PDB file of C-alpha atoms in Angstrom:
ATOM      1  CA  MET A   1      89.736  -3.958  18.348  1.00 57.00           C
ATOM      2  CA  VAL A   2      90.553  -1.713  21.313  1.00 53.00           C
ATOM      3  CA  LEU A   3      87.843   0.741  20.311  1.00 54.00           C
ATOM      4  CA  GLY A   4      85.315  -2.055  20.091  1.00 56.00           C
ATOM      5  CA  ALA A   5      86.220  -3.258  23.584  1.00 50.00           C
ATOM      6  CA  VAL A   6      85.931   0.252  24.964  1.00 43.00           C
ATOM      7  CA  VAL A   7      82.494   0.755  23.358  1.00 49.00           C
ATOM      8  CA  LEU A   8      81.316  -2.649  24.616  1.00 52.00           C
ATOM      9  CA  GLY A   9      82.565  -1.888  28.123  1.00 50.00           C
ATOM     10  CA  TYR A  10      80.834   1.492  28.095  1.00 49.00           C
ATOM     11  CA  ALA A  11      77.562  -0.039  26.878  1.00 54.00           C
ATOM     12  CA  VAL A  12      77.604  -2.796  29.481  1.00 56.00           C
ATOM     13  CA  THR A  13      78.434  -0.356  32.279  1.00 55.00           C
ATOM     14  CA  SER A  14      75.727   2.055  31.145  1.00 52.00           C
ATOM     15  CA  ILE A  15      73.088  -0.690  31.031  1.00 56.00           C
ATOM     16  CA  LEU A  16      74.168  -1.954  34.452  1.00 56.00           C
ATOM     17  CA  LEU A  17      73.925   1.505  35.980  1.00 54.00           C
ATOM     18  CA  LEU A  18      70.586   2.172  34.333  1.00 55.00           C
ATOM     19  CA  LYS A  19      69.293  -1.000  35.929  1.00 57.00           C
ATOM     20  CA  PHE A  20      70.889  -0.309  39.307  1.00 55.00           C
ATOM     21  CA  PRO A  21      71.166   3.502  39.508  1.00 56.00           C
ATOM     22  CA  ARG A  22      72.022   3.631  43.184  1.00 54.00           C
ATOM     23  CA  LEU A  23      75.412   2.080  42.558  1.00 51.00           C
ATOM     24  CA  LEU A  24      76.514   5.671  41.868  1.00 54.00           C
ATOM     25  CA  HIS A  25      73.454   7.783  42.756  1.00 55.00           C
ATOM     26  CA  ARG A  26      72.132   7.861  46.278  1.00 58.00           C
ATOM     27  CA  LYS A  27      68.397   8.276  46.709  1.00 58.00           C
ATOM     28  CA  LYS A  28      67.465  11.869  47.516  1.00 62.00           C
ATOM     29  CA  THR A  29      66.680  12.368  51.180  1.00 79.00           C
ATOM     30  CA  LEU A  30      63.532  14.458  50.866  1.00 92.00           C
ATOM     31  CA  LYS A  31      61.276  15.130  53.833  1.00 94.00           C
ATOM     32  CA  PHE A  32      58.117  15.600  51.759  1.00 96.00           C
ATOM     33  CA  PHE A  33      56.307  13.367  49.282  1.00 96.00           C
ATOM     34  CA  PRO A  34      53.137  15.150  48.121  1.00 97.00           C
ATOM     35  CA  THR A  35      50.774  13.629  45.605  1.00 97.00           C
ATOM     36  CA  HIS A  36      48.515  16.703  45.468  1.00 98.00           C
ATOM     37  CA  ILE A  37      50.073  20.144  44.917  1.00 98.00           C
ATOM     38  CA  SER A  38      47.954  23.304  44.690  1.00 98.00           C
ATOM     39  CA  HIS A  39      49.088  25.493  41.800  1.00 98.00           C
ATOM     40  CA  ARG A  40      49.185  29.128  42.968  1.00 98.00           C
ATOM     41  CA  GLY A  41      47.284  27.922  45.999  1.00 98.00           C
ATOM     42  CA  GLY A  42      44.408  26.672  43.846  1.00 98.00           C
ATOM     43  CA  ALA A  43      43.625  29.328  41.244  1.00 97.00           C
ATOM     44  CA  GLY A  44      40.422  27.573  40.190  1.00 97.00           C
ATOM     45  CA  GLU A  45      38.781  27.894  43.595  1.00 98.00           C
ATOM     46  CA  ASN A  46      40.054  31.224  44.952  1.00 98.00           C
ATOM     47  CA  ILE A  47      41.889  34.335  43.866  1.00 98.00           C
ATOM     48  CA  GLU A  48      45.317  32.933  43.100  1.00 98.00           C
ATOM     49  CA  ASN A  49      48.263  33.262  45.463  1.00 97.00           C
ATOM     50  CA  THR A  50      46.259  34.698  48.360  1.00 98.00           C
ATOM     51  CA  MET A  51      46.195  33.638  51.986  1.00 98.00           C
ATOM     52  CA  THR A  52      42.549  32.658  51.525  1.00 98.00           C
ATOM     53  CA  ALA A  53      43.528  30.345  48.668  1.00 98.00           C
ATOM     54  CA  PHE A  54      46.301  28.749  50.726  1.00 98.00           C
ATOM     55  CA  HIS A  55      44.075  28.152  53.756  1.00 98.00           C
ATOM     56  CA  HIS A  56      41.330  26.667  51.599  1.00 98.00           C
ATOM     57  CA  ALA A  57      43.712  24.337  49.752  1.00 98.00           C
ATOM     58  CA  LEU A  58      45.056  22.946  53.000  1.00 98.00           C
ATOM     59  CA  GLU A  59      41.593  22.598  54.523  1.00 98.00           C
ATOM     60  CA  VAL A  60      40.531  20.334  51.647  1.00 98.00           C
ATOM     61  CA  GLY A  61      43.658  18.205  51.822  1.00 97.00           C
ATOM     62  CA  THR A  62      46.394  19.494  49.548  1.00 98.00           C
ATOM     63  CA  GLU A  63      49.889  18.385  50.580  1.00 98.00           C
ATOM     64  CA  MET A  64      52.023  21.147  49.076  1.00 98.00           C
ATOM     65  CA  LEU A  65      51.548  24.764  48.002  1.00 98.00           C
ATOM     66  CA  GLU A  66      53.087  25.974  44.750  1.00 98.00           C
ATOM     67  CA  ILE A  67      53.821  29.714  44.746  1.00 98.00           C
ATOM     68  CA  ASP A  68      55.836  32.367  42.910  1.00 98.00           C
ATOM     69  CA  CYS A  69      57.878  35.236  44.317  1.00 98.00           C
ATOM     70  CA  HIS A  70      58.844  38.763  43.337  1.00 98.00           C
ATOM     71  CA  LEU A  71      60.456  41.715  45.080  1.00 98.00           C
ATOM     72  CA  THR A  72      58.798  45.090  45.675  1.00 98.00           C
ATOM     73  CA  ARG A  73      60.587  48.409  45.321  1.00 98.00           C
ATOM     74  CA  ASP A  74      61.110  48.623  49.072  1.00 98.00           C
ATOM     75  CA  GLY A  75      62.565  45.128  49.270  1.00 98.00           C
ATOM     76  CA  HIS A  76      59.663  42.950  50.414  1.00 98.00           C
ATOM     77  CA  VAL A  77      59.329  39.419  49.020  1.00 98.00           C
ATOM     78  CA  ILE A  78      55.725  38.980  47.908  1.00 98.00           C
ATOM     79  CA  VAL A  79      53.821  36.040  46.491  1.00 98.00           C
ATOM     80  CA  SER A  80      52.856  36.816  42.897  1.00 98.00           C
ATOM     81  CA  HIS A  81      53.090  34.889  39.658  1.00 97.00           C
ATOM     82  CA  ASP A  82      53.602  37.852  37.328  1.00 97.00           C
ATOM     83  CA  SER A  83      56.160  40.622  37.491  1.00 97.00           C
ATOM     84  CA  SER A  84      53.628  42.824  35.706  1.00 97.00           C
ATOM     85  CA  LEU A  85      50.435  43.956  37.439  1.00 97.00           C
ATOM     86  CA  LYS A  86      48.361  44.123  34.256  1.00 96.00           C
ATOM     87  CA  ARG A  87      46.874  40.603  34.313  1.00 95.00           C
ATOM     88  CA  SER A  88      46.349  40.242  38.027  1.00 96.00           C
ATOM     89  CA  CYS A  89      45.299  43.806  38.867  1.00 96.00           C
ATOM     90  CA  GLU A  90      44.443  45.459  35.566  1.00 84.00           C
ATOM     91  CA  CYS A  91      47.001  48.056  36.514  1.00 91.00           C
ATOM     92  CA  GLU A  92      49.971  49.336  34.565  1.00 92.00           C
ATOM     93  CA  GLY A  93      53.444  48.847  35.999  1.00 96.00           C
ATOM     94  CA  GLN A  94      55.595  46.189  37.588  1.00 97.00           C
ATOM     95  CA  VAL A  95      55.663  44.776  41.108  1.00 98.00           C
ATOM     96  CA  ALA A  96      59.144  46.270  41.395  1.00 98.00           C
ATOM     97  CA  ASP A  97      57.737  49.750  40.711  1.00 97.00           C
ATOM     98  CA  PHE A  98      55.695  49.811  43.942  1.00 98.00           C
ATOM     99  CA  ASP A  99      56.375  49.845  47.648  1.00 98.00           C
ATOM    100  CA  TYR A 100      54.518  47.005  49.310  1.00 98.00           C
ATOM    101  CA  LYS A 101      51.948  49.226  51.023  1.00 98.00           C
ATOM    102  CA  ASP A 102      51.043  50.841  47.701  1.00 98.00           C
ATOM    103  CA  LEU A 103      50.419  47.683  45.680  1.00 98.00           C
ATOM    104  CA  PRO A 104      46.925  47.602  44.129  1.00 97.00           C
ATOM    105  CA  LEU A 105      44.391  44.915  44.993  1.00 97.00           C
ATOM    106  CA  LEU A 106      44.108  41.776  42.920  1.00 98.00           C
ATOM    107  CA  LYS A 107      41.133  41.730  40.580  1.00 96.00           C
ATOM    108  CA  GLU A 108      38.169  39.527  41.455  1.00 96.00           C
ATOM    109  CA  ARG A 109      38.022  37.481  38.231  1.00 96.00           C
ATOM    110  CA  HIS A 110      40.728  35.652  36.319  1.00 95.00           C
ATOM    111  CA  LYS A 111      41.126  32.958  33.673  1.00 94.00           C
ATOM    112  CA  LEU A 112      43.252  29.891  34.305  1.00 96.00           C
ATOM    113  CA  ASP A 113      46.456  29.718  32.287  1.00 93.00           C
ATOM    114  CA  PHE A 114      46.024  25.965  31.839  1.00 91.00           C
ATOM    115  CA  GLN A 115      42.255  25.943  31.272  1.00 92.00           C
ATOM    116  CA  GLN A 116      41.372  29.098  29.399  1.00 91.00           C
ATOM    117  CA  SER A 117      37.710  28.127  29.076  1.00 93.00           C
ATOM    118  CA  PHE A 118      37.333  28.497  32.855  1.00 95.00           C
ATOM    119  CA  THR A 119      37.060  31.849  34.633  1.00 95.00           C
ATOM    120  CA  TYR A 120      37.236  32.080  38.401  1.00 96.00           C
ATOM    121  CA  ASP A 121      34.760  34.624  39.757  1.00 96.00           C
ATOM    122  CA  GLY A 122      35.698  35.907  43.198  1.00 95.00           C
ATOM    123  CA  THR A 123      33.239  38.790  43.269  1.00 95.00           C
ATOM    124  CA  GLY A 124      32.939  40.012  46.815  1.00 93.00           C
ATOM    125  CA  CYS A 125      36.011  38.136  48.042  1.00 94.00           C
ATOM    126  CA  PRO A 126      37.504  40.235  50.881  1.00 95.00           C
ATOM    127  CA  ASP A 127      41.054  38.915  50.429  1.00 97.00           C
ATOM    128  CA  ARG A 128      42.540  40.547  47.347  1.00 97.00           C
ATOM    129  CA  ARG A 129      45.983  41.575  48.520  1.00 97.00           C
ATOM    130  CA  PHE A 130      49.411  40.212  47.689  1.00 98.00           C
ATOM    131  CA  PRO A 131      50.721  38.268  50.700  1.00 98.00           C
ATOM    132  CA  LEU A 132      54.269  38.492  51.940  1.00 98.00           C
ATOM    133  CA  LEU A 133      56.344  35.315  51.776  1.00 98.00           C
ATOM    134  CA  ARG A 134      57.010  35.874  55.481  1.00 98.00           C
ATOM    135  CA  GLU A 135      53.263  35.655  56.160  1.00 98.00           C
ATOM    136  CA  VAL A 136      53.007  32.380  54.296  1.00 98.00           C
ATOM    137  CA  PHE A 137      55.905  30.850  56.214  1.00 98.00           C
ATOM    138  CA  GLN A 138      54.432  32.064  59.510  1.00 98.00           C
ATOM    139  CA  ALA A 139      50.960  30.704  58.749  1.00 98.00           C
ATOM    140  CA  PHE A 140      52.098  27.286  57.487  1.00 98.00           C
ATOM    141  CA  PRO A 141      55.276  26.368  59.377  1.00 98.00           C
ATOM    142  CA  SER A 142      55.147  22.647  58.606  1.00 98.00           C
ATOM    143  CA  ILE A 143      53.621  22.638  55.113  1.00 98.00           C
ATOM    144  CA  PRO A 144      55.923  21.889  52.139  1.00 98.00           C
ATOM    145  CA  ILE A 145      56.082  24.839  49.780  1.00 98.00           C
ATOM    146  CA  ASN A 146      57.299  24.853  46.192  1.00 98.00           C
ATOM    147  CA  ILE A 147      58.739  28.258  45.226  1.00 98.00           C
ATOM    148  CA  ASP A 148      59.326  29.497  41.709  1.00 98.00           C
ATOM    149  CA  ILE A 149      61.899  32.306  41.862  1.00 97.00           C
ATOM    150  CA  LYS A 150      60.432  34.164  38.931  1.00 94.00           C
ATOM    151  CA  ILE A 151      63.330  36.389  37.854  1.00 96.00           C
ATOM    152  CA  ASP A 152      67.108  36.436  37.929  1.00 98.00           C
ATOM    153  CA  ASP A 153      67.567  38.854  40.822  1.00 98.00           C
ATOM    154  CA  ASP A 154      70.321  38.315  43.364  1.00 98.00           C
ATOM    155  CA  GLU A 155      68.521  40.349  46.020  1.00 98.00           C
ATOM    156  CA  LEU A 156      65.348  38.302  45.584  1.00 98.00           C
ATOM    157  CA  ILE A 157      67.300  35.043  45.838  1.00 98.00           C
ATOM    158  CA  GLU A 158      69.154  36.233  48.934  1.00 98.00           C
ATOM    159  CA  LYS A 159      65.992  37.407  50.706  1.00 98.00           C
ATOM    160  CA  VAL A 160      64.046  34.234  49.929  1.00 98.00           C
ATOM    161  CA  ASN A 161      66.955  32.209  51.268  1.00 98.00           C
ATOM    162  CA  GLN A 162      67.110  34.323  54.427  1.00 98.00           C
ATOM    163  CA  LEU A 163      63.426  33.650  55.069  1.00 98.00           C
ATOM    164  CA  ILE A 164      63.831  29.911  54.435  1.00 98.00           C
ATOM    165  CA  VAL A 165      66.674  29.769  56.944  1.00 98.00           C
ATOM    166  CA  GLU A 166      64.933  32.046  59.468  1.00 98.00           C
ATOM    167  CA  PHE A 167      61.850  29.817  59.517  1.00 98.00           C
ATOM    168  CA  ASN A 168      63.883  26.601  59.544  1.00 98.00           C
ATOM    169  CA  ARG A 169      62.353  25.441  56.260  1.00 98.00           C
ATOM    170  CA  GLU A 170      65.352  24.099  54.351  1.00 98.00           C
ATOM    171  CA  GLU A 171      64.009  20.544  54.422  1.00 97.00           C
ATOM    172  CA  ILE A 172      60.403  21.370  53.495  1.00 98.00           C
ATOM    173  CA  THR A 173      60.892  24.020  50.826  1.00 98.00           C
ATOM    174  CA  ALA A 174      61.766  23.414  47.188  1.00 98.00           C
ATOM    175  CA  TRP A 175      62.871  26.146  44.809  1.00 98.00           C
ATOM    176  CA  GLY A 176      63.762  26.601  41.185  1.00 98.00           C
ATOM    177  CA  ASN A 177      63.408  28.578  37.974  1.00 98.00           C
ATOM    178  CA  ARG A 178      63.169  27.718  34.294  1.00 96.00           C
ATOM    179  CA  SER A 179      66.635  29.246  33.820  1.00 97.00           C
ATOM    180  CA  ALA A 180      69.704  27.112  34.515  1.00 97.00           C
ATOM    181  CA  ILE A 181      71.589  30.286  35.487  1.00 98.00           C
ATOM    182  CA  VAL A 182      69.113  31.015  38.283  1.00 98.00           C
ATOM    183  CA  VAL A 183      69.006  27.386  39.439  1.00 98.00           C
ATOM    184  CA  ASP A 184      72.798  27.353  39.696  1.00 97.00           C
ATOM    185  CA  LYS A 185      72.621  30.499  41.856  1.00 98.00           C
ATOM    186  CA  LEU A 186      70.034  28.886  44.113  1.00 98.00           C
ATOM    187  CA  HIS A 187      72.191  25.810  44.594  1.00 98.00           C
ATOM    188  CA  ARG A 188      75.280  27.884  45.358  1.00 98.00           C
ATOM    189  CA  ILE A 189      73.580  30.078  47.947  1.00 98.00           C
ATOM    190  CA  ASN A 190      71.985  27.152  49.785  1.00 98.00           C
ATOM    191  CA  PRO A 191      72.617  23.559  48.670  1.00 97.00           C
ATOM    192  CA  ASN A 192      70.473  22.289  51.548  1.00 97.00           C
ATOM    193  CA  VAL A 193      67.225  23.393  49.874  1.00 98.00           C
ATOM    194  CA  PRO A 194      65.813  20.798  47.436  1.00 97.00           C
ATOM    195  CA  LEU A 195      66.330  21.993  43.894  1.00 98.00           C
ATOM    196  CA  ILE A 196      63.966  21.864  40.900  1.00 97.00           C
ATOM    197  CA  PHE A 197      65.339  21.081  37.429  1.00 96.00           C
ATOM    198  CA  SER A 198      65.655  23.986  34.990  1.00 97.00           C
ATOM    199  CA  TYR A 199      64.262  23.652  31.455  1.00 93.00           C
ATOM    200  CA  LYS A 200      67.768  23.249  30.094  1.00 95.00           C
ATOM    201  CA  LYS A 201      68.558  20.421  32.497  1.00 93.00           C
ATOM    202  CA  VAL A 202      65.300  18.637  31.620  1.00 89.00           C
ATOM    203  CA  LEU A 203      66.331  18.653  27.956  1.00 88.00           C
ATOM    204  CA  LEU A 204      69.821  17.526  28.870  1.00 91.00           C
ATOM    205  CA  LEU A 205      68.340  14.592  30.773  1.00 85.00           C
ATOM    206  CA  LEU A 206      66.848  13.361  27.508  1.00 82.00           C
ATOM    207  CA  VAL A 207      70.197  13.700  25.763  1.00 87.00           C
ATOM    208  CA  TYR A 208      71.996  11.935  28.603  1.00 86.00           C
ATOM    209  CA  PHE A 209      69.445   9.135  28.610  1.00 79.00           C
ATOM    210  CA  TYR A 210      69.552   8.406  24.885  1.00 80.00           C
ATOM    211  CA  THR A 211      73.359   8.563  24.762  1.00 83.00           C
ATOM    212  CA  GLY A 212      73.706   6.272  27.771  1.00 78.00           C
ATOM    213  CA  LEU A 213      75.387   8.986  29.840  1.00 82.00           C
ATOM    214  CA  LEU A 214      72.626   9.532  32.388  1.00 79.00           C
ATOM    215  CA  PRO A 215      73.911   7.000  34.943  1.00 76.00           C
ATOM    216  CA  PHE A 216      77.263   8.797  35.015  1.00 80.00           C
ATOM    217  CA  ILE A 217      75.858  12.316  35.516  1.00 82.00           C
ATOM    218  CA  SER A 218      75.749  13.869  38.971  1.00 82.00           C
ATOM    219  CA  LEU A 219      72.314  15.288  39.793  1.00 87.00           C
ATOM    220  CA  GLU A 220      72.123  18.157  42.281  1.00 92.00           C
ATOM    221  CA  GLU A 221      68.380  18.489  41.643  1.00 94.00           C
ATOM    222  CA  SER A 222      65.771  16.594  43.652  1.00 93.00           C
ATOM    223  CA  LEU A 223      62.544  17.503  41.837  1.00 94.00           C
ATOM    224  CA  LEU A 224      61.517  17.131  38.227  1.00 91.00           C
ATOM    225  CA  GLU A 225      58.501  19.269  37.328  1.00 93.00           C
ATOM    226  CA  VAL A 226      57.295  18.839  33.760  1.00 88.00           C
ATOM    227  CA  VAL A 227      54.236  18.850  31.551  1.00 86.00           C
ATOM    228  CA  MET A 228      52.878  15.493  30.414  1.00 76.00           C
ATOM    229  CA  PRO A 229      54.116  14.928  26.825  1.00 60.00           C
ATOM    230  CA  GLY A 230      55.105  11.438  25.722  1.00 48.00           C
ATOM    231  CA  ALA A 231      58.625  12.471  24.773  1.00 40.00           C
ATOM    232  CA  VAL A 232      59.547  13.497  28.287  1.00 46.00           C
ATOM    233  CA  LEU A 233      58.209  10.240  29.692  1.00 47.00           C
ATOM    234  CA  LYS A 234      60.658   8.134  27.684  1.00 46.00           C
ATOM    235  CA  TYR A 235      63.231   8.267  30.454  1.00 48.00           C
ATOM    236  CA  ARG A 236      60.786   7.809  33.319  1.00 51.00           C
ATOM    237  CA  TYR A 237      62.044   4.283  34.139  1.00 43.00           C
ATOM    238  CA  TRP A 238      65.402   5.466  35.349  1.00 48.00           C
ATOM    239  CA  LEU A 239      64.317   8.697  36.976  1.00 53.00           C
ATOM    240  CA  TRP A 240      60.960   7.706  38.404  1.00 47.00           C
ATOM    241  CA  ASP A 241      60.829   3.967  38.984  1.00 50.00           C
ATOM    242  CA  ASN A 242      64.228   4.011  40.658  1.00 49.00           C
ATOM    243  CA  ASP A 243      63.387   7.042  42.833  1.00 57.00           C
ATOM    244  CA  ALA A 244      66.330   9.072  41.580  1.00 70.00           C
ATOM    245  CA  VAL A 245      64.176  12.191  41.881  1.00 85.00           C
ATOM    246  CA  GLU A 246      60.592  13.086  42.760  1.00 89.00           C
ATOM    247  CA  THR A 247      58.537  13.869  39.647  1.00 89.00           C
ATOM    248  CA  TYR A 248      55.549  16.218  39.552  1.00 93.00           C
ATOM    249  CA  LEU A 249      53.402  16.853  36.469  1.00 92.00           C
ATOM    250  CA  TRP A 250      51.654  20.179  35.846  1.00 92.00           C
ATOM    251  CA  VAL A 251      49.148  21.709  35.529  1.00 94.00           C
ATOM    252  CA  LEU A 252      46.416  19.039  35.468  1.00 95.00           C
ATOM    253  CA  ASN A 253      42.765  19.917  36.064  1.00 95.00           C
ATOM    254  CA  GLU A 254      40.765  16.893  34.889  1.00 92.00           C
ATOM    255  CA  ASP A 255      40.225  13.497  36.501  1.00 93.00           C
ATOM    256  CA  ASP A 256      41.438  11.617  33.421  1.00 92.00           C
ATOM    257  CA  GLU A 257      44.660  13.646  33.499  1.00 91.00           C
ATOM    258  CA  PHE A 258      45.270  12.724  37.133  1.00 93.00           C
ATOM    259  CA  GLU A 259      44.652   9.059  36.362  1.00 91.00           C
ATOM    260  CA  ARG A 260      47.023   9.077  33.409  1.00 89.00           C
ATOM    261  CA  ALA A 261      49.728  10.890  35.382  1.00 88.00           C
ATOM    262  CA  PHE A 262      49.778   8.357  38.204  1.00 89.00           C
ATOM    263  CA  LYS A 263      49.577   5.414  35.802  1.00 85.00           C
ATOM    264  CA  LEU A 264      52.681   6.768  34.111  1.00 82.00           C
ATOM    265  CA  GLY A 265      54.449   6.788  37.469  1.00 82.00           C
ATOM    266  CA  ALA A 266      54.359  10.439  38.530  1.00 88.00           C
ATOM    267  CA  HIS A 267      54.773  11.021  42.255  1.00 91.00           C
ATOM    268  CA  GLY A 268      52.533  14.095  42.365  1.00 94.00           C
ATOM    269  CA  VAL A 269      50.426  16.449  40.268  1.00 96.00           C
ATOM    270  CA  MET A 270      49.924  20.203  40.380  1.00 97.00           C
ATOM    271  CA  THR A 271      46.365  21.419  39.947  1.00 98.00           C
ATOM    272  CA  ASP A 272      44.310  24.615  40.050  1.00 98.00           C
ATOM    273  CA  PHE A 273      41.529  22.743  41.858  1.00 97.00           C
ATOM    274  CA  PRO A 274      42.499  21.566  45.353  1.00 95.00           C
ATOM    275  CA  TYR A 275      39.085  20.104  46.171  1.00 89.00           C
TER     276      TYR A 275
END
């Protein structure tokens, strides 16, 4: 009898909070709401993660840059997706093996990770160097930037945070990593920077939703960045329609994908093609 009352009370409370999430969860106070996010600065239209790519993406109307960061041997934070130089430069070794001034040039051609049939050909492009994160912040002081901290490295995290604070970007920079361990470190070092869900937390959201626990869970994260499978979208009502977090889908490169994403309720999409 008592157990039944407890279960009924829990179910009613859970349904009530799912319907009215802000009874316990305040809406995130983000300062940016992009619908178009350029993946690696737009890897389908320029050599990825270069200053040329970033300038082009913004010229054609993108609202946020998505970038990745690594640390060189001499302690510079650079913008690069891979820790290895093999794919991007056809060179053996790791970013961390080189001083910044000795890094090789990026190669002129590359395939897209999310559209392998397409090859970008940047033959003759004069901008083939890895940019510093400092350069990016200096060049685009008011543009929202989405940073993937690619590895679990305390020095990298500390230096990225120092640059965010130095350039007064805490409200217009988001950061994260697929690892929950790294995301926890990011939140501890600077809780003022909007946080992206880790893979583990995305999976936990599904568990919380289907067990009715989601309304009771505190969410430090502000941004949900996921691919577009149907399973993930099951809990979109609570997370998306009630503005509990901003949700971006990646990496979409076709018009029908964009249309589907926004019909499903996504706030923004990441793409390799800014134009």
